[in-house]
XYZ file of C-alpha atoms in Angstrom:
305
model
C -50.013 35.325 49.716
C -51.229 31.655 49.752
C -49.707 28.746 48.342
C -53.113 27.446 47.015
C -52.721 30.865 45.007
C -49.503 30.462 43.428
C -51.071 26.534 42.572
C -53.960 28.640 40.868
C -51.276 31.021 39.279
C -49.523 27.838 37.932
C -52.137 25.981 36.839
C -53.832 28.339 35.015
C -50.241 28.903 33.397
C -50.097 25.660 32.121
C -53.207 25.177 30.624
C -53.553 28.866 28.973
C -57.199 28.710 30.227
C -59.262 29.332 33.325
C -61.800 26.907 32.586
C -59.089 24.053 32.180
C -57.082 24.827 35.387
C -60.204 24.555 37.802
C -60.958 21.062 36.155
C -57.557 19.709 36.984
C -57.656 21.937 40.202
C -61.217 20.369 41.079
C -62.949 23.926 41.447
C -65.001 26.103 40.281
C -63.232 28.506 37.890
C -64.757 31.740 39.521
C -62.593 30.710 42.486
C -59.987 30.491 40.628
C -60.510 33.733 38.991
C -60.990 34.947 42.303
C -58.212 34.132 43.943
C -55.483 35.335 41.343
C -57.041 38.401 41.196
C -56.415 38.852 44.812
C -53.050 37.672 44.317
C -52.459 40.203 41.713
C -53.989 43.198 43.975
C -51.573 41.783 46.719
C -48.516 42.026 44.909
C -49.911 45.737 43.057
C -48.747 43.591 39.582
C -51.024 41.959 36.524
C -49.819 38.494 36.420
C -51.674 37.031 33.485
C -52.927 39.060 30.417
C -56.628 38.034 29.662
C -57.125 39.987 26.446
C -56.171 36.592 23.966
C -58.028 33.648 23.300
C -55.564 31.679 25.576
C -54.762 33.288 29.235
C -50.614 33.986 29.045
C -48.206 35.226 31.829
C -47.272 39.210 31.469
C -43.972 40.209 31.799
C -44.439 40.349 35.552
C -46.025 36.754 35.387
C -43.488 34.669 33.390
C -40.733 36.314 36.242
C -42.264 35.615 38.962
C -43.244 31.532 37.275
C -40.008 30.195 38.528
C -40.567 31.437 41.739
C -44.055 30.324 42.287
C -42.943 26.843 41.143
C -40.204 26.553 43.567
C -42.157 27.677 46.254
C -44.930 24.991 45.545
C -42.003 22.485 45.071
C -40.756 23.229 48.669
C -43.984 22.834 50.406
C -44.776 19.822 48.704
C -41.086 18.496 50.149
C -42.442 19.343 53.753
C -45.382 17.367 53.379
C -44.000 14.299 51.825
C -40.551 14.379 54.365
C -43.244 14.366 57.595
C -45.080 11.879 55.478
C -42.158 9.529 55.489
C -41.103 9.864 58.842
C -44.405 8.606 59.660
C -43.352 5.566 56.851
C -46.120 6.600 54.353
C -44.899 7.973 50.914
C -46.869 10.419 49.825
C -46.390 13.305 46.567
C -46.552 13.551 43.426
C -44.082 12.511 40.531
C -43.795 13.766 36.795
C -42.671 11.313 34.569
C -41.954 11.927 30.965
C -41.603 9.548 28.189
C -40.656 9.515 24.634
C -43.229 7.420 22.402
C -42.535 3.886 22.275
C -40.281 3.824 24.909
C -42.436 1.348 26.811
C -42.448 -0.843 23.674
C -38.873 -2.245 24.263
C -37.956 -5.244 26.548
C -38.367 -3.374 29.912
C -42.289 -3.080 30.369
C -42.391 0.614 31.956
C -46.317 0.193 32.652
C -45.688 -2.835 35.304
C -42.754 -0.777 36.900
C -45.211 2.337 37.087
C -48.278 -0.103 38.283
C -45.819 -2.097 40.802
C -44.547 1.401 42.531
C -48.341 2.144 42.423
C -49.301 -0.872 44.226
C -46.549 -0.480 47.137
C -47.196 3.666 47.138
C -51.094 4.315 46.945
C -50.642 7.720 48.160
C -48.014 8.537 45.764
C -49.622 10.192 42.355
C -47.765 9.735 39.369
C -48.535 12.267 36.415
C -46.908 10.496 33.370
C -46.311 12.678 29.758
C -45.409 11.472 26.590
C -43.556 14.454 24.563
C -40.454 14.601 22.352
C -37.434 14.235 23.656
C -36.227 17.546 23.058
C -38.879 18.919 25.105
C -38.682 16.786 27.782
C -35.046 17.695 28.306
C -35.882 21.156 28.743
C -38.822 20.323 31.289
C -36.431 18.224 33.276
C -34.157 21.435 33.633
C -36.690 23.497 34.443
C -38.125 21.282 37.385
C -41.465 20.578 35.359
C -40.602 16.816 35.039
C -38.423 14.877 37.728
C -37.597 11.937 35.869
C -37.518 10.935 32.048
C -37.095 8.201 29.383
C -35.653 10.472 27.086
C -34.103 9.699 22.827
C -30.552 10.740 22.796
C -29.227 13.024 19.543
C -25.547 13.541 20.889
C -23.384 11.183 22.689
C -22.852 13.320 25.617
C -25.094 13.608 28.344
C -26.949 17.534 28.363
C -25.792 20.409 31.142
C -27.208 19.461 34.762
C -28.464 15.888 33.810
C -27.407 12.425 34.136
C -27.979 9.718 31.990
C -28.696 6.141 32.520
C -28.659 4.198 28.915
C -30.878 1.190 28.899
C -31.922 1.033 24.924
C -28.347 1.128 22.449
C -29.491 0.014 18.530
C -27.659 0.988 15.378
C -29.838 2.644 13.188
C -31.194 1.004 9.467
C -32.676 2.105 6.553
C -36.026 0.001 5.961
C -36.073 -0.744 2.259
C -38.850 -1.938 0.040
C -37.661 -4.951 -1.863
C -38.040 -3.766 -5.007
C -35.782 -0.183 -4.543
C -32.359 -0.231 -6.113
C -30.957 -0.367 -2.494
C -32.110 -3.781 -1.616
C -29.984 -5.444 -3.970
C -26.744 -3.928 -2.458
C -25.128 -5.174 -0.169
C -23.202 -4.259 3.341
C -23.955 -0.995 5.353
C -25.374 1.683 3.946
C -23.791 5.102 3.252
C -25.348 8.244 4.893
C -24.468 10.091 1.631
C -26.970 7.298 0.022
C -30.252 8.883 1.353
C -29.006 12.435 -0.726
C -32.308 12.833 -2.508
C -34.391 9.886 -1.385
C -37.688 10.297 0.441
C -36.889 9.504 3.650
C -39.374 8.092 6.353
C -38.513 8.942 10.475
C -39.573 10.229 13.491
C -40.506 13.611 14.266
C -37.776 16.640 15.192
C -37.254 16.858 18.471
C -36.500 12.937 18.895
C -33.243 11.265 19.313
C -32.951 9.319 16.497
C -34.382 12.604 14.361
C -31.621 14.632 15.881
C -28.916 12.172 14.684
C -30.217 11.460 11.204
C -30.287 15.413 10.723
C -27.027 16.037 12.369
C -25.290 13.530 9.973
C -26.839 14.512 6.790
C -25.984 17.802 7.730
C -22.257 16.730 7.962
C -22.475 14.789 4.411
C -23.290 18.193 3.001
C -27.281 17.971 2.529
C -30.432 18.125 4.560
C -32.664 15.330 4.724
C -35.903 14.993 2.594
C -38.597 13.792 5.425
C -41.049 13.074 3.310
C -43.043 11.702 6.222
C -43.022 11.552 10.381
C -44.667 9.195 12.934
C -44.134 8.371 16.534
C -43.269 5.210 16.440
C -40.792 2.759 14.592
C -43.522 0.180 13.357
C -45.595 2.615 12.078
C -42.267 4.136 9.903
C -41.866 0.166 8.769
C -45.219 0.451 7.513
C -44.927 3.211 5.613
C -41.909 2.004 3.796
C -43.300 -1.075 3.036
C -45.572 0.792 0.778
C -43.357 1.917 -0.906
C -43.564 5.794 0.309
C -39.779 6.070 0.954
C -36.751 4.418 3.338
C -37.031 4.224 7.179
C -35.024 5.143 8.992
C -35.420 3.352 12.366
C -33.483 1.846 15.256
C -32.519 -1.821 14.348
C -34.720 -3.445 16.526
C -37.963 -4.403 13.615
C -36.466 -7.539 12.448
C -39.165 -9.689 12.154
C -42.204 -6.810 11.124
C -39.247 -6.029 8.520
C -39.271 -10.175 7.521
C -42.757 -10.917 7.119
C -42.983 -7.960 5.078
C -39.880 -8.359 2.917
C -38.371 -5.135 3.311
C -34.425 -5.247 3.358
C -32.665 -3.817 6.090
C -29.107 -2.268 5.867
C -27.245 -0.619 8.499
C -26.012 2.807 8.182
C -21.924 2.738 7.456
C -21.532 5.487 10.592
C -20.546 4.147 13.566
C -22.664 7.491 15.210
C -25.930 6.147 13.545
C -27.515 4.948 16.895
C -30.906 4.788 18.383
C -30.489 5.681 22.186
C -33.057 5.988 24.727
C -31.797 6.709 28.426
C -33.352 7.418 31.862
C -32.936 10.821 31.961
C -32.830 13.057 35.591
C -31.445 16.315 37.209
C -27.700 15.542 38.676
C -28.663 16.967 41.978
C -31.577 14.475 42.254
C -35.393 14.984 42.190
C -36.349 17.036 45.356
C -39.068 14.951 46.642
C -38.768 11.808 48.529
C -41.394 10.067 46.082
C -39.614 11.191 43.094
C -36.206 9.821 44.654
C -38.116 6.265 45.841
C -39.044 5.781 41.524
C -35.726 6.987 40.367
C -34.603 4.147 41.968
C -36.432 1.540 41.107
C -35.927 2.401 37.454
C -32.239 2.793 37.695
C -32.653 -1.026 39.721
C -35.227 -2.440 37.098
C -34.534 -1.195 33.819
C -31.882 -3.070 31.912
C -28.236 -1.930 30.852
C -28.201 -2.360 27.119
C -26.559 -5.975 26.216
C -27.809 -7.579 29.841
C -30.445 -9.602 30.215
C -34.056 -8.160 31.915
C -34.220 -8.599 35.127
C-alpha cells in the first residue's frame, strides 16, 4: 500500500469521477484506475462502486475514508516539519469561506496574496460554501481554517471561534410598504406572512432568522435566496419582499430609498468568525496562516489594522 494510492482513493472520492480526479491529480486517469484497483486487490475489498453515473465509496470505502485521509495528513506533516527545519514552508492549506466574507473591512484576498508572497511553496486551496457545511468540513479535517456565519451564540463542539464581523440584523424595506412608515425596531412577529428576502439555509444569518421565527410560532416565507447582502437589497428594492440582512448596507439602502429598521431581538445578529479545530491545524503551514488571520483580521468595534 502506497500513499500516492490512498491520494488516488481520495481524490477520486471527492470528485465522484475518475476523469476529474486525474485532472486535479495531473495524470492520466487509466493510472488512476490502475492503481486503485491494485489497492483494492491488496486489501481483498471493493473500495468504490463503479456501477452509477458518479464513482461512490462502498461500505468498505467510506470506512476506510477517514483513515486514508489521516494517513495522507501525517505524511504531508513529515514533509512540511523537515521543510521548516530547513526554514522553507512548504504544504498545503484549505481555507473555507462563506460568500461575502471578503466584502467587509478586512480585505481577505491581500492577507491570502501577502502569505503567498512570503510562502511561495505553500499552496493554498480556498472554498467558498455555506457555513453549515464548512463547519462540518472543519471537523472532519477537510478544511483547516474557516471564515464561517454564526446561527447560535456558542461556539460548535471541537472548534474555536475568533469573531471579527458583529452587525444587528434589519429588515430592508421598500419605501412604499406599510412598514416604512413605522417607526423604531422591528418585531420578529412582523415578518408573519410577508415575503421575506435572505440568504440561503445553511448560513448564519439564515440559521438565526429561522431559529427566531420558529420561536414566534411560524416559519418564515423565503420567497427568495442569494449569496450575498447587496444582491438581497436589490431585490427588495423592487419591491419582491423585505431583506433581511446584516446592518451593514447603509448607503446602497440610501441611494435607493429603502427604509431600514432593526429587528426588536437583541439575538438578531449577523456574525461571521474565523473558525478552526481547538487542537490546531496539524500542519506547520496551516498553523503559520492561522496566525496571521487571528493577527490581521479585526475584533469587531476596533479599528483595521
Amino acid at each position: 500500500m502506497e500513499l500516492r494510492q490512498l491520494r488516488y482513493f481520495v481524490t477520486v472520492v471527492e470528485e465522484a469521477n475518475f476523469t476529474r480526479a486525474a485532472a486535479r491529480l495531473h495524470v492520466a486517469q487509466p493510472g488512476v484506475s490502475a492503481q486503485i484497483a491494485q489497492l483494492e486487490r491488496e486489501l481483498g475489498q471493493r473500495l468504490l462502486d463503479r456501477s452509477g453515473r458518479t464513482v461512490t465509496p462502498t461500505e468498505v470505502g467510506a470506512a476506510v475514508l477517514p483513515y486514508a485521509r489521516a494517513a495522507l495528513a501525517a505524511g504531508d506533516a513529515v514533509r512540511e516539519t523537515v521543510a521548516e527545519f530547513s526554514g522553507l514552508l512548504r504544504g498545503r492549506v484549505a481555507i473555507g469561506l462563506v460568500s461575502g466574507a471578503g466584502t467587509h473591512e478586512f480585505d481577505m484576498a491581500g492577507l491570502l496574496a501577502g502569505f503567498h508572497a512570503s510562502h511561495p511553496e505553500v499552496e493554498i486551496a480556498l472554498t467558498e460554501d455555506t457555513s453549515e457545511r464548512m463547519l462540518g468540513a472543519l471537523r472532519a479535517g477537510e478544511l483547516d481554517i474557516a471564515m464561517v456565519g454564526l446561527a447560535e451564540a456558542g461556539p460548535p463542539p471541537g472548534l474555536t471561534l475568533r469573531l471579527v464581523v458583529d452587525e444587528p440584523l434589519v429588515a430592508a424595506v421598500a419605501p412604499d410598504d406599510v412598514l416604512a412608515g413605522e417607526e423604531g425596531a422591528l418585531a420578529v412577529s412582523a415578518l408573519r406572512g410577508r415575503r421575506l428576502i435572505c440568504l440561503p439555509r445553511g448560513t448564519g444569518v439564515r440559521g438565526v432568522l429561522d431559529r427566531l421565527c420558529g420561536e414566534a410560532g411560524f416559519a418564515p416565507h423565503v420567497a427568495f435566496e442569494a449569496a450575498a447582502p447587496q444582491l438581497l437589497v436589490r431585490l427588495a428594492e423592487r419591491g419582491l419582499g423585505v431583506a433581511v440582512v446584516p446592518g451593514r448596507p447603509e448607503e446602497t439602502a440610501g441611494a435607493s430609498g429603502l427604509r431600514l429598521r432593526p429587528l426588536a431581538d437583541p439575538r438578531a445578529r449577523g456574525r461571521v468568525a474565523l473558525a478552526w479545530r481547538t487542537e490546531g491545524p496539524s500542519g506547520p503551514a496551516a498553523k503559520a496562516l492561522l496566525s496571521l488571520l487571528r493577527e490581521a483580521v479585526p475584533v469587531p468595534g476596533e479599528a483595521s489594522p
